[in-house]
Coordinates of C-alpha atoms and ligand atoms in Angstrom, one line a residue:
M1 CA 0.0 0.0 0.0
I2 CA 1.1 3.6 -0.6
Y3 CA 0.1 5.8 2.3
L4 CA -0.8 9.4 1.2
D5 CA -3.0 10.4 4.2
N6 CA -0.5 12.1 6.4
A7 CA -2.8 15.0 7.0
A8 CA -5.0 12.6 9.0
T9 CA -2.0 11.0 10.9
S10 CA 1.5 9.9 10.1
L11 CA 1.3 6.1 9.7
K12 CA 5.1 5.5 9.5
K13 CA 7.2 6.9 12.3
P14 CA 11.0 7.2 12.7
N15 CA 12.5 3.7 13.3
S16 CA 13.9 4.8 16.7
L17 CA 10.4 5.3 18.0
Y18 CA 9.2 1.7 17.9
P19 CA 11.6 0.1 20.4
S20 CA 11.3 3.1 22.6
I21 CA 7.5 2.7 22.9
L22 CA 7.9 -1.0 23.8
K23 CA 10.6 -0.2 26.4
N24 CA 8.7 2.8 27.9
T25 CA 5.4 0.9 28.1
I26 CA 7.1 -1.7 30.2
I27 CA 9.5 0.3 32.4
N28 CA 8.2 3.9 32.4
S29 CA 4.6 3.6 33.2
A30 CA 4.6 4.8 36.8
N31 CA 2.4 7.9 37.4
A32 CA 4.4 11.0 36.7
G33 CA 4.0 13.8 39.3
R34 CA 2.1 11.5 41.7
G35 CA 4.7 10.6 44.3
G36 CA 8.3 11.0 45.5
H37 CA 9.4 7.5 44.6
F38 CA 12.0 6.5 42.0
Y39 CA 9.6 5.4 39.2
S40 CA 7.3 8.4 39.5
L41 CA 10.2 10.9 39.6
R42 CA 11.8 9.2 36.6
A43 CA 8.6 9.4 34.5
S44 CA 8.3 13.1 35.3
E45 CA 11.9 13.7 34.4
L46 CA 11.6 12.0 31.1
I47 CA 8.3 13.8 30.2
Y48 CA 10.2 17.0 30.9
K49 CA 12.9 16.0 28.5
T50 CA 10.3 15.6 25.7
S51 CA 9.1 19.1 26.6
E52 CA 12.6 20.4 26.3
S53 CA 12.9 18.9 22.8
L54 CA 9.5 20.5 21.9
C55 CA 10.9 23.8 23.2
E56 CA 13.8 23.5 20.9
L57 CA 11.5 22.8 18.0
F58 CA 9.1 25.7 18.6
N59 CA 11.6 28.1 20.2
I60 CA 9.7 28.0 23.5
K61 CA 11.6 29.3 26.6
E62 CA 10.0 27.4 29.4
P63 CA 9.1 23.7 29.2
E64 CA 6.5 24.2 31.9
Q65 CA 4.4 26.3 29.4
I66 CA 3.6 23.1 27.5
A67 CA 0.6 20.9 28.7
Y68 CA 0.1 17.5 27.1
M69 CA -3.3 16.4 25.9
Q70 CA -4.7 13.6 23.8
N71 CA -4.8 15.5 20.5
A72 CA -5.1 19.0 19.0
T73 CA -8.9 19.0 19.4
M74 CA -8.6 19.0 23.2
A75 CA -6.0 21.7 23.0
L76 CA -8.1 23.9 20.7
N77 CA -11.2 23.3 22.9
S78 CA -9.1 24.3 26.0
G79 CA -8.1 27.6 24.4
I80 CA -11.5 28.4 23.1
L81 CA -13.8 27.4 26.0
G82 CA -11.2 28.6 28.5
M83 CA -10.7 32.1 27.1
L84 CA -14.0 33.0 25.4
D85 CA -17.7 33.3 26.5
K86 CA -21.0 34.5 25.1
D87 CA -20.0 38.1 25.4
S88 CA -16.8 37.8 23.4
H89 CA -16.2 38.0 19.7
V90 CA -13.5 36.0 17.9
I91 CA -12.1 36.1 14.4
I92 CA -11.5 32.9 12.6
T93 CA -11.0 32.0 8.9
Q94 CA -13.0 30.0 6.4
M95 CA -10.2 27.4 6.4
E96 CA -10.6 26.2 10.0
H97 CA -11.2 22.6 11.0
N98 CA -14.3 21.6 12.9
S99 CA -12.1 21.4 16.0
V100 CA -12.1 25.2 15.9
L101 CA -15.5 25.8 14.2
R102 CA -17.7 23.7 16.5
P103 CA -16.4 25.0 19.9
V104 CA -16.4 28.6 18.6
H105 CA -19.9 28.2 17.3
K106 CA -21.2 27.0 20.6
T107 CA -19.3 29.5 22.7
C108 CA -19.2 33.0 21.4
E109 CA -19.9 35.5 18.5
Y110 CA -17.5 35.1 15.6
T111 CA -16.6 36.5 12.2
M112 CA -15.3 34.1 9.6
I113 CA -12.8 35.6 7.2
K114 CA -13.6 34.5 3.6
A115 CA -11.0 32.6 1.6
D116 CA -10.5 32.4 -2.1
K117 CA -10.7 29.3 -4.4
Q118 CA -7.3 28.2 -3.2
G119 CA -7.8 28.8 0.5
R120 CA -6.0 32.2 0.7
I121 CA -7.3 35.0 2.9
N122 CA -7.0 38.8 2.4
I123 CA -5.2 40.0 5.5
K124 CA -6.9 43.4 5.3
D125 CA -10.3 41.6 6.0
I126 CA -9.1 40.7 9.5
E127 CA -8.5 44.2 10.6
K128 CA -11.9 45.3 9.3
A129 CA -13.6 42.5 11.3
I130 CA -12.3 43.6 14.7
T131 CA -15.1 44.9 17.0
K132 CA -15.0 46.3 20.5
N133 CA -15.8 42.8 21.9
T134 CA -13.1 41.0 19.9
K135 CA -10.8 39.1 22.2
M136 CA -8.9 36.7 20.0
I137 CA -7.9 35.7 16.5
I138 CA -7.7 32.0 15.7
C139 CA -6.1 30.7 12.6
T140 CA -5.0 27.4 11.2
H141 CA -1.3 27.4 10.2
A142 CA -2.1 25.3 7.1
S143 CA -5.4 24.1 5.6
N144 CA -6.0 20.4 6.2
V145 CA -7.9 20.4 2.9
C146 CA -5.7 22.0 0.3
G147 CA -2.4 22.7 2.2
T148 CA -2.5 26.5 2.0
I149 CA -0.1 28.0 4.5
M150 CA -1.6 31.0 6.3
P151 CA 0.3 34.3 6.9
I152 CA 0.5 33.9 10.7
D153 CA 3.3 36.4 11.1
K154 CA 1.2 39.2 9.7
I155 CA -2.0 38.0 11.5
S156 CA -0.1 38.0 14.8
K157 CA 1.0 41.6 14.3
I158 CA -2.6 42.7 13.6
A159 CA -3.8 40.8 16.8
H160 CA -1.2 42.4 19.0
R161 CA -1.6 45.9 17.5
H162 CA -5.2 45.7 18.7
G163 CA -4.5 44.0 22.1
L164 CA -6.0 40.6 21.0
Y165 CA -4.8 37.1 21.8
F166 CA -3.5 35.1 18.9
M167 CA -4.1 31.3 18.9
V168 CA -2.6 29.1 16.1
D169 CA -3.9 25.7 15.2
A170 CA -0.7 23.9 14.3
A171 CA -2.3 20.5 13.7
Q172 CA -1.1 20.4 10.1
T173 CA 2.3 22.0 10.6
A174 CA 3.9 21.0 13.9
G175 CA 6.9 19.0 12.9
S176 CA 6.7 19.6 9.2
V177 CA 6.8 23.5 8.9
P178 CA 9.1 25.7 10.9
I179 CA 7.3 27.3 13.9
D180 CA 8.9 29.9 16.2
V181 CA 6.4 31.0 18.9
Q182 CA 8.7 33.9 19.9
K183 CA 9.4 35.3 16.5
T184 CA 5.8 35.0 15.4
D185 CA 4.6 36.1 18.9
I186 CA 2.1 33.3 19.3
D187 CA 0.0 33.4 22.5
I188 CA -1.5 29.9 22.3
L189 CA -0.3 27.1 20.1
A190 CA -2.4 23.9 19.7
F191 CA -0.7 20.9 18.2
S192 CA -1.3 17.2 17.4
G193 CA 1.4 14.8 18.3
H194 CA 0.4 12.0 15.9
K195 CA 0.6 13.9 12.6
G196 CA 3.8 15.8 11.6
L197 CA 5.5 15.3 15.0
M198 CA 5.4 11.6 14.2
M199 CA 4.5 10.7 17.8
P200 CA 2.2 7.8 18.8
M201 CA -1.6 8.4 18.6
G202 CA -3.2 9.8 21.8
T203 CA -0.7 12.7 21.9
G204 CA -1.0 16.4 21.4
G205 CA -0.7 19.5 23.5
I206 CA -0.9 23.2 24.0
Y207 CA 1.7 25.9 24.6
V208 CA 0.5 29.0 26.5
K209 CA 2.6 32.1 26.7
N210 CA 3.7 32.8 30.2
G211 CA 1.2 35.0 32.1
I212 CA -1.9 34.0 30.1
K213 CA -4.5 32.4 32.3
I214 CA -6.9 29.9 30.7
K215 CA -10.0 28.7 32.6
P216 CA -9.5 24.9 32.5
V217 CA -12.2 22.8 30.8
I218 CA -11.1 19.7 32.7
T219 CA -10.2 20.0 36.3
G220 CA -8.9 17.3 38.7
G221 CA -5.8 15.7 40.0
T222 CA -2.6 17.3 39.1
G223 CA -0.4 15.7 41.8
S224 CA 0.2 19.3 43.1
F225 CA -1.6 21.5 45.7
S226 CA -3.7 18.5 46.8
E227 CA -5.1 20.3 49.8
S228 CA -6.8 22.9 47.5
L229 CA -10.2 22.6 45.9
E230 CA -9.1 25.1 43.2
Q231 CA -7.3 24.0 40.1
P232 CA -3.7 25.3 40.2
D233 CA -3.3 28.3 37.9
I234 CA 0.3 27.5 37.0
M235 CA 1.3 25.7 33.8
P236 CA 1.2 22.8 33.0
D237 CA -1.1 21.9 35.9
M238 CA -3.6 24.5 34.9
L239 CA -4.5 22.5 31.8
Q240 CA -3.1 19.0 32.6
S241 CA -5.4 17.0 34.9
G242 CA -5.4 13.3 35.3
T243 CA -2.9 10.6 34.4
L244 CA -0.8 11.3 31.3
N245 CA 0.0 8.9 28.5
A246 CA 3.6 8.7 29.9
P247 CA 5.0 5.9 27.7
A248 CA 3.9 7.7 24.4
I249 CA 5.0 11.1 25.6
I250 CA 8.4 9.9 26.8
S251 CA 9.0 7.8 23.6
A252 CA 8.0 10.8 21.5
K253 CA 11.3 12.5 22.3
K254 CA 12.8 10.1 19.7
S255 CA 10.5 11.4 17.0
I256 CA 11.1 15.1 17.9
D257 CA 14.8 14.6 18.0
F258 CA 14.6 12.9 14.6
I259 CA 12.7 16.0 13.3
L260 CA 15.3 18.3 14.9
R261 CA 18.1 16.5 13.2
E262 CA 16.4 16.6 9.8
G263 CA 15.1 20.1 10.2
T264 CA 11.5 21.3 9.7
G265 CA 12.8 23.5 6.8
E266 CA 14.1 20.4 5.0
I267 CA 11.0 18.4 5.8
L268 CA 8.7 21.1 4.4
K269 CA 11.0 21.3 1.3
K270 CA 10.8 17.6 0.7
E271 CA 7.0 17.4 1.2
T272 CA 6.4 20.5 -1.0
E273 CA 8.6 19.1 -3.8
L274 CA 6.3 16.0 -3.9
S275 CA 3.2 18.1 -3.9
D276 CA 4.6 20.5 -6.5
F277 CA 5.3 17.5 -8.7
L278 CA 1.8 16.1 -8.1
I279 CA 0.1 19.4 -9.0
N280 CA 2.1 19.8 -12.2
E281 CA 1.3 16.3 -13.4
L282 CA -2.4 16.5 -12.4
N283 CA -2.7 19.8 -14.3
N284 CA -1.8 17.9 -17.5
I285 CA -4.6 15.4 -17.1
K286 CA -7.8 16.3 -18.9
N287 CA -10.8 16.4 -16.6
V288 CA -8.7 16.8 -13.4
V289 CA -9.1 20.1 -11.4
V290 CA -6.6 21.0 -8.7
H291 CA -7.7 23.2 -5.8
S292 CA -4.4 23.8 -4.0
P293 CA -2.3 26.9 -4.5
L294 CA 1.0 26.8 -6.4
T295 CA 2.9 28.6 -3.7
N296 CA 2.7 28.9 0.2
R297 CA 1.6 25.3 0.5
N298 CA 2.8 22.2 2.3
G299 CA 2.6 18.6 1.2
T300 CA -1.2 18.5 1.0
V301 CA -3.1 18.6 -2.4
A302 CA -6.8 18.7 -3.0
F303 CA -8.2 17.8 -6.5
N304 CA -11.1 16.3 -8.3
I305 CA -11.8 14.3 -11.4
K306 CA -14.7 16.1 -13.2
N307 CA -18.1 14.4 -12.9
M308 CA -16.8 11.8 -10.4
D309 CA -17.6 11.6 -6.7
S310 CA -14.5 12.3 -4.6
V311 CA -15.3 9.5 -2.1
E312 CA -15.7 7.1 -4.9
V313 CA -12.4 8.0 -6.5
A314 CA -10.7 7.6 -3.1
D315 CA -12.3 4.1 -2.8
I316 CA -11.1 3.1 -6.3
L317 CA -7.6 4.3 -5.4
N318 CA -7.7 2.2 -2.3
T319 CA -9.2 -1.0 -3.8
D320 CA -7.7 -1.0 -7.4
Y321 CA -4.5 0.9 -7.0
K322 CA -3.6 0.3 -3.3
I323 CA -3.2 4.0 -2.6
C324 CA -4.6 5.6 0.6
T325 CA -6.0 9.1 0.2
R326 CA -9.1 10.7 1.6
G327 CA -12.2 11.8 -0.3
G328 CA -15.1 14.0 1.1
W329 CA -15.2 17.1 3.2
H330 CA -12.3 16.5 5.7
C331 CA -14.1 18.0 8.8
A332 CA -13.9 21.4 7.1
Y333 CA -17.1 22.2 5.1
P334 CA -16.6 26.0 5.0
A335 CA -13.1 25.4 3.5
H336 CA -14.8 23.3 0.8
C337 CA -17.3 26.2 0.2
A338 CA -14.3 28.5 -0.4
L339 CA -12.7 26.0 -2.9
G340 CA -16.1 25.5 -4.7
T341 CA -16.2 21.8 -3.7
Q342 CA -19.1 22.0 -1.3
K343 CA -21.1 19.6 -3.4
S344 CA -18.4 17.1 -4.5
G345 CA -15.9 17.3 -1.7
A346 CA -12.4 16.6 -2.9
I347 CA -9.7 14.0 -3.0
R348 CA -6.9 14.8 -0.7
A349 CA -3.4 13.4 -1.1
S350 CA -1.1 14.4 1.8
F351 CA 2.6 13.6 1.6
G352 CA 4.7 12.9 4.7
Y353 CA 8.4 12.7 5.3
F354 CA 8.7 9.0 4.3
N355 CA 7.0 9.4 0.9
S356 CA 8.9 9.2 -2.3
K357 CA 8.6 10.6 -5.8
D358 CA 7.7 7.1 -6.9
D359 CA 4.6 7.3 -4.6
A360 CA 3.6 10.5 -6.3
K361 CA 4.2 9.0 -9.8
K362 CA 2.0 6.0 -9.0
L363 CA -0.8 8.3 -7.8
V364 CA -0.6 10.4 -11.1
D365 CA -0.7 7.2 -13.1
A366 CA -3.7 5.9 -11.2
I367 CA -5.6 9.2 -11.5
Y368 CA -5.0 9.2 -15.2
K369 CA -6.4 5.7 -15.6
I370 CA -9.4 6.4 -13.4
S371 CA -10.1 9.6 -15.4
Q372 CA -10.1 7.2 -18.4
K373 CA -12.6 5.1 -16.5
K374 CA -10.1 2.3 -16.0
F375 CA -11.1 0.6 -12.7
K376 CA -12.1 -3.0 -12.2
N377 CA -12.4 -4.3 -8.6
Y378 CA -14.5 -1.4 -7.4
V379 CA -18.2 -2.3 -7.0
Ligands
LIG1 C1 -6.4 21.8 10.9 C2 -6.7 20.8 11.9 N1 -7.0 21.2 13.2 C3 -7.3 20.3 14.2 C4 -7.3 19.0 13.9 C5 -7.6 18.0 15.0 O1 -6.5 17.3 15.3 P1 -6.5 16.0 16.2 O2 -6.9 14.8 15.4 O3 -5.1 15.9 16.8 O4 -7.5 16.2 17.3 C6 -7.0 18.5 12.6 C7 -7.1 17.1 12.3 O5 -7.1 16.7 11.2 C8 -6.7 19.5 11.6 O6 -6.4 19.1 10.4

């Protein structure tokens, strides 16, 4: 099988991760932060080391400012529900994922900045949307549908010029696109562990700039201040209640260190070269329409074969050609409205670090044949 669904999760991980998971599941599964004994202290220390690697990756000063969660969805919900209420207004873009859209929709007033047919926004629209109640701007770093990379440096400047918080959804970019929370001046960064960071599933987290207080959605045991009924307001305890997935978080250091060695700049270059190649080739096939931009894009490409259902094409790729992609609406319907694919959805091919040009060539060949109606096993 050829795996081209890295925007959903990275199936293959660095080789160094696998023995580490086995080892840590067996020997480092004591409860971190829950006692003064050897095993608990060791688990806490090793989790801290993973945080130190993340600090290096995102240019974060204090490892304590990172709280671990199960995924980016929990991190985004924490930032949204913990900072906003029915009296606040937030600015989001049309390219957001349901992990932003749904919690925002149920919590506060919002303005959705329109995107063009390739997922790009006009930065001037953001400034125009600010009202006296606006508290925050939330933006995905890259679209999970068509790979468009958003101008987060510019958006951050607008946010801070107006005294607003700036939260970045880095689910599609953490580990595969350079992120510098200090240079970009990011207040809150939500990230998945299991996608570009190549960590095991059930990992993700949130970085919160020192001094920002978030009302926690989940409260409970933190192993600290046990005598108090109030949730501690220091990071990471403020947002990190309950037992952590210690074996996965500890092992994840192997993946992050692999990424640090390769360099996110190089990873982005490699994935973008594959998506550039795919777009160029798809553009030469009659009846194929590409929805991704030519520049400012990562390794994700959205496209359609005219008059064919996107889910059906993804199924044929899977059954006849042994290629894993994803058809449909990718938990981001407004983004599809921007691309003009609200009725059809789109086929999404998303490259990861371990894909090769040969994988891209095989996809092009398969799409050409399907566009010529050459498929057999599909029923
Ligand atoms: C842009 C974006 N935000 C948030 C999420 C949610 O991430 P997770 O699966 O880690 O909860 C996704 C997942 O695909 C995503 O693509």
